[in-house]
Amino acid sequence: MNRKEFIQATSLGTAAFFFLGMGSFFGKSPNPLEEELRKPFEMIDKNVVIIGSGYGGSVAALRLCEKNIPVTLLEMGLDWEKSGQKFSSMINPGHSAAWLKTKTIAPFFNLFSLEKYTGALDRLDFEHIKIWLGRGVGGGSLVNGGMAVTPKKEYFKEVFPNLDAEKFYSKYFPLANKELKSNVASEEFLKDCSFYKFNRVGEEEAKKAGFKTVRVPNVYDFNYMEKEYKEEVPRSAFAGEVIYGNNHGKNSLDKTYLKKASATGKLEILELHQVNHITQNPDQSYSIDISVINTKGEEIQHKIINTKKLILSAGTMGSLELLLKSKAMKQLPMDDKIGKDWGNNGNFMTGRNWVKAFSGGTGFQQSTIPVGGIDHWEDKDRPFFVEIAPLPMGLNVATSLYLMVNKLKKYGEVNYDSVTQKLQLNWDQSHTAHMKDNAKYFLRTMNKANGGTRAHLLFHNGFGADVCYHPLGGIVLGKATDNYGRLNGHKNLYVIDGSLIPGTIGVNPFVTITAIAEYCMEEIIEKDFA
Ligand code: FAE
């Protein structure tokens, strides 16, 4: 297809030529369609394209490149390493703090104004839930807390009854943890480090309240952190860096999977390439409509990439949006299971005040990297897992923060509204009511044993039912796809990301997303790329 044919094939085509004709007839060019047509335009053919450079996309890229298969990876966010720019800390937010917003979008204390920029953290706001996401080469790994948790085997079996759990626990989980460089902090270090007082207090109080605590691995390099503590290297975890990116220490995907994939010479990463929609061609190839943007978010070029094989790894919300929008706009054939079985992984934020208020609280200086959890999963009536989360704002004396992960009792559903051209989420308080009950029970038990109150000033009177860091599901493995991520009804279209997990996995999800991506790609490469 050449450019003229492309324009004619689009819905704007006819109008564009009409207005262009009129423009030259009157000797001027007054309309936006003409401007659109004047933008630099490119149409390219590729063999394999991956959309999104988070966990799913990075695993797919490495495993294909290793087999000598050239891959083009499209990412709407910035390549931060290439840009030479620094990530900003939570107490001094700069360019990396938000995706094209003029105010910070942290879960609390959003008092800072920002210049509109293609930052690393984004937030999608729905009526009853706010969903935080990473943007940039490395996806969520740039902004997340690095907690690398392997789910409980029993729960994994419950969530994925069709998968070979033995193989996952002997092969894919160990592989994911190795490639992600997951490691564990030494107890010796945690015992004395002043930046981990919040965690020691969290664990002590949990034990006193009768809860079981667990040490949690992380992808932040704890050897680096120990040097950081001694001020032998630049500080990152101890300098308030995390949700706007870490400048040091964290093994985000750009330092692991993507680095290895790039070293093969087979990986082409195209940053600031925002995919608008996808069209299926008669020969079962795909055309990807892309806006190349600048760091203000303005389109500077329009591109079409035609590809024989397309892997969608735009994250749960990104892949859902691309599929549902492409169905609405471009009649992309779509299974009606897409959008179903969505969940927030049971995320529920809460906190306590007056924690050790008269003995230094939880500490002014806090590491941004969590290392502790509370495992209450075995309670049949109230199963939950809690991340003992830091509050690294340099102002906290007596607050404990917790991110709870609960089971789901009811799934949400994602749709696309063609009028507003936005995703719609069927999700309200009825989905989170039992999570709130669990939070009340948890806080009551902690306060009874240790003193303290609910943190009334945080979230909504201390309860953050609307805080979601772990959106999962909507394109579920074995339902909307086959058992390996091949999208139903398609031959050359795959989904490899968090959307394959049906709404819940019982712990922070990226190790599971990585392991599932490894498992799917092994089969797909063997059978479809031979
Ligand atoms: P993801 O990492 O979101 O990557 C998708 C990529 O696709 C992104 O880079 C997008 O910019 C890109 N993209 C989307 N739409 C388009 C488009 N139209 N065109 C081009 N590119 C596009 O997907 N999980 C843990 O396990 N442990 C933690 O400690 C943890 N902490 C978290 C803290 C925060 C603040 C947040 C936001 C998340 C946290 N998570 C954590 C969740 C974790 O980061 C998330 O589950 C994974 O990143 C999801 O991986 P995916 O591969 O699905």
PDB file of C-alpha atoms in Angstrom, residues 414-527:
ATOM      1  CA  VAL A 414     -13.507  -3.686  30.481  1.00  0.00           C
ATOM      2  CA  ASN A 415     -15.260  -2.189  27.435  1.00  0.00           C
ATOM      3  CA  TYR A 416     -14.509   0.511  24.895  1.00  0.00           C
ATOM      4  CA  ASP A 417     -16.817   3.490  24.502  1.00  0.00           C
ATOM      5  CA  SER A 418     -16.688   4.583  20.849  1.00  0.00           C
ATOM      6  CA  VAL A 419     -18.273   7.940  21.655  1.00  0.00           C
ATOM      7  CA  THR A 420     -15.827   9.096  24.334  1.00  0.00           C
ATOM      8  CA  GLN A 421     -13.085   6.935  22.740  1.00  0.00           C
ATOM      9  CA  LYS A 422     -12.061   5.728  26.175  1.00  0.00           C
ATOM     10  CA  LEU A 423     -11.965   2.484  28.078  1.00  0.00           C
ATOM     11  CA  GLN A 424     -14.860   1.858  30.430  1.00  0.00           C
ATOM     12  CA  LEU A 425     -14.439  -0.229  33.537  1.00  0.00           C
ATOM     13  CA  ASN A 426     -17.264  -2.049  35.232  1.00  0.00           C
ATOM     14  CA  TRP A 427     -15.831  -1.927  38.745  1.00  0.00           C
ATOM     15  CA  ASP A 428     -17.284  -0.386  41.900  1.00  0.00           C
ATOM     16  CA  GLN A 429     -17.435  -0.752  45.701  1.00  0.00           C
ATOM     17  CA  SER A 430     -19.230  -4.084  45.391  1.00  0.00           C
ATOM     18  CA  HIS A 431     -15.970  -5.512  44.022  1.00  0.00           C
ATOM     19  CA  THR A 432     -13.887  -4.229  46.931  1.00  0.00           C
ATOM     20  CA  ALA A 433     -16.301  -4.536  49.913  1.00  0.00           C
ATOM     21  CA  HIS A 434     -14.680  -7.744  51.231  1.00  0.00           C
ATOM     22  CA  MET A 435     -11.233  -6.191  50.812  1.00  0.00           C
ATOM     23  CA  LYS A 436     -12.346  -3.318  53.025  1.00  0.00           C
ATOM     24  CA  ASP A 437     -13.594  -5.826  55.620  1.00  0.00           C
ATOM     25  CA  ASN A 438     -10.185  -7.500  55.528  1.00  0.00           C
ATOM     26  CA  ALA A 439      -8.468  -4.122  55.926  1.00  0.00           C
ATOM     27  CA  LYS A 440     -10.669  -3.284  58.914  1.00  0.00           C
ATOM     28  CA  TYR A 441      -9.878  -6.635  60.505  1.00  0.00           C
ATOM     29  CA  PHE A 442      -6.147  -6.188  59.847  1.00  0.00           C
ATOM     30  CA  LEU A 443      -6.012  -2.655  61.272  1.00  0.00           C
ATOM     31  CA  ARG A 444      -8.144  -3.591  64.291  1.00  0.00           C
ATOM     32  CA  THR A 445      -5.901  -6.557  65.105  1.00  0.00           C
ATOM     33  CA  MET A 446      -2.713  -4.496  64.669  1.00  0.00           C
ATOM     34  CA  ASN A 447      -4.015  -1.565  66.732  1.00  0.00           C
ATOM     35  CA  LYS A 448      -5.321  -3.795  69.519  1.00  0.00           C
ATOM     36  CA  ALA A 449      -1.928  -5.453  69.930  1.00  0.00           C
ATOM     37  CA  ASN A 450       0.254  -2.395  69.409  1.00  0.00           C
ATOM     38  CA  GLY A 451      -1.742   0.795  69.827  1.00  0.00           C
ATOM     39  CA  GLY A 452      -2.205   3.219  66.939  1.00  0.00           C
ATOM     40  CA  THR A 453      -5.153   4.343  64.861  1.00  0.00           C
ATOM     41  CA  ARG A 454      -6.278   4.073  61.279  1.00  0.00           C
ATOM     42  CA  ALA A 455      -4.400   6.673  59.145  1.00  0.00           C
ATOM     43  CA  HIS A 456      -7.469   8.857  58.643  1.00  0.00           C
ATOM     44  CA  LEU A 457      -5.678  11.447  56.537  1.00  0.00           C
ATOM     45  CA  LEU A 458      -4.461   8.969  53.930  1.00  0.00           C
ATOM     46  CA  PHE A 459      -6.660   7.826  51.009  1.00  0.00           C
ATOM     47  CA  HIS A 460     -10.360   7.927  51.955  1.00  0.00           C
ATOM     48  CA  ASN A 461     -10.369   8.082  55.707  1.00  0.00           C
ATOM     49  CA  GLY A 462      -7.555   5.507  55.723  1.00  0.00           C
ATOM     50  CA  PHE A 463      -9.000   3.118  53.126  1.00  0.00           C
ATOM     51  CA  GLY A 464      -7.605   3.100  49.581  1.00  0.00           C
ATOM     52  CA  ALA A 465     -10.016   0.801  47.737  1.00  0.00           C
ATOM     53  CA  ASP A 466      -9.384   2.846  44.607  1.00  0.00           C
ATOM     54  CA  VAL A 467      -5.579   2.435  44.529  1.00  0.00           C
ATOM     55  CA  CYS A 468      -4.526  -0.147  41.956  1.00  0.00           C
ATOM     56  CA  TYR A 469      -0.922  -0.968  41.045  1.00  0.00           C
ATOM     57  CA  HIS A 470      -1.646  -4.451  39.695  1.00  0.00           C
ATOM     58  CA  PRO A 471      -4.325  -4.444  36.962  1.00  0.00           C
ATOM     59  CA  LEU A 472      -4.608  -7.993  35.615  1.00  0.00           C
ATOM     60  CA  GLY A 473      -6.765  -9.985  33.218  1.00  0.00           C
ATOM     61  CA  GLY A 474      -9.212  -9.213  30.451  1.00  0.00           C
ATOM     62  CA  ILE A 475      -7.406 -11.340  27.829  1.00  0.00           C
ATOM     63  CA  VAL A 476      -7.159 -14.497  29.877  1.00  0.00           C
ATOM     64  CA  LEU A 477      -4.840 -17.378  29.003  1.00  0.00           C
ATOM     65  CA  GLY A 478      -6.833 -20.390  27.877  1.00  0.00           C
ATOM     66  CA  LYS A 479     -10.024 -18.320  27.478  1.00  0.00           C
ATOM     67  CA  ALA A 480      -9.493 -15.324  25.163  1.00  0.00           C
ATOM     68  CA  THR A 481      -6.305 -16.976  23.896  1.00  0.00           C
ATOM     69  CA  ASP A 482      -5.188 -20.572  23.555  1.00  0.00           C
ATOM     70  CA  ASN A 483      -2.980 -21.981  26.327  1.00  0.00           C
ATOM     71  CA  TYR A 484       0.022 -20.040  24.978  1.00  0.00           C
ATOM     72  CA  GLY A 485      -1.241 -16.504  24.283  1.00  0.00           C
ATOM     73  CA  ARG A 486      -2.363 -16.964  20.649  1.00  0.00           C
ATOM     74  CA  LEU A 487      -5.432 -14.756  20.383  1.00  0.00           C
ATOM     75  CA  ASN A 488      -8.620 -16.684  19.524  1.00  0.00           C
ATOM     76  CA  GLY A 489      -9.612 -16.333  15.875  1.00  0.00           C
ATOM     77  CA  HIS A 490      -6.193 -15.035  14.801  1.00  0.00           C
ATOM     78  CA  LYS A 491      -3.188 -16.718  13.301  1.00  0.00           C
ATOM     79  CA  ASN A 492      -0.424 -14.169  13.772  1.00  0.00           C
ATOM     80  CA  LEU A 493      -1.581 -12.119  16.764  1.00  0.00           C
ATOM     81  CA  TYR A 494      -0.356 -12.891  20.279  1.00  0.00           C
ATOM     82  CA  VAL A 495      -0.880 -11.363  23.709  1.00  0.00           C
ATOM     83  CA  ILE A 496       1.980 -11.656  26.209  1.00  0.00           C
ATOM     84  CA  ASP A 497       1.533  -9.557  29.346  1.00  0.00           C
ATOM     85  CA  GLY A 498      -0.411  -9.198  32.617  1.00  0.00           C
ATOM     86  CA  SER A 499      -3.753  -9.358  30.829  1.00  0.00           C
ATOM     87  CA  LEU A 500      -3.306 -13.154  30.555  1.00  0.00           C
ATOM     88  CA  ILE A 501      -3.694 -13.556  34.361  1.00  0.00           C
ATOM     89  CA  PRO A 502      -7.372 -13.683  35.366  1.00  0.00           C
ATOM     90  CA  GLY A 503      -7.528 -10.687  37.723  1.00  0.00           C
ATOM     91  CA  THR A 504      -5.672 -12.143  40.713  1.00  0.00           C
ATOM     92  CA  ILE A 505      -2.480 -14.008  41.601  1.00  0.00           C
ATOM     93  CA  GLY A 506      -2.301 -13.430  45.364  1.00  0.00           C
ATOM     94  CA  VAL A 507       1.020 -11.543  45.439  1.00  0.00           C
ATOM     95  CA  ASN A 508       2.722  -8.720  43.512  1.00  0.00           C
ATOM     96  CA  PRO A 509       2.542  -9.980  39.926  1.00  0.00           C
ATOM     97  CA  PHE A 510       5.630  -9.321  37.819  1.00  0.00           C
ATOM     98  CA  VAL A 511       7.429 -12.603  38.554  1.00  0.00           C
ATOM     99  CA  THR A 512       4.297 -14.459  37.418  1.00  0.00           C
ATOM    100  CA  ILE A 513       3.920 -12.278  34.302  1.00  0.00           C
ATOM    101  CA  THR A 514       7.561 -13.007  33.441  1.00  0.00           C
ATOM    102  CA  ALA A 515       7.225 -16.763  34.050  1.00  0.00           C
ATOM    103  CA  ILE A 516       4.062 -16.974  31.942  1.00  0.00           C
ATOM    104  CA  ALA A 517       5.735 -14.988  29.163  1.00  0.00           C
ATOM    105  CA  GLU A 518       8.693 -17.418  29.221  1.00  0.00           C
ATOM    106  CA  TYR A 519       6.338 -20.396  29.031  1.00  0.00           C
ATOM    107  CA  CYS A 520       4.263 -18.936  26.162  1.00  0.00           C
ATOM    108  CA  MET A 521       7.255 -17.770  24.121  1.00  0.00           C
ATOM    109  CA  GLU A 522       8.972 -21.151  24.366  1.00  0.00           C
ATOM    110  CA  GLU A 523       6.002 -22.808  22.647  1.00  0.00           C
ATOM    111  CA  ILE A 524       5.272 -19.973  20.208  1.00  0.00           C
ATOM    112  CA  ILE A 525       8.880 -19.797  18.972  1.00  0.00           C
ATOM    113  CA  GLU A 526       9.106 -23.551  18.587  1.00  0.00           C
ATOM    114  CA  LYS A 527       5.809 -23.982  16.737  1.00  0.00           C
TER     115      LYS A 527
END
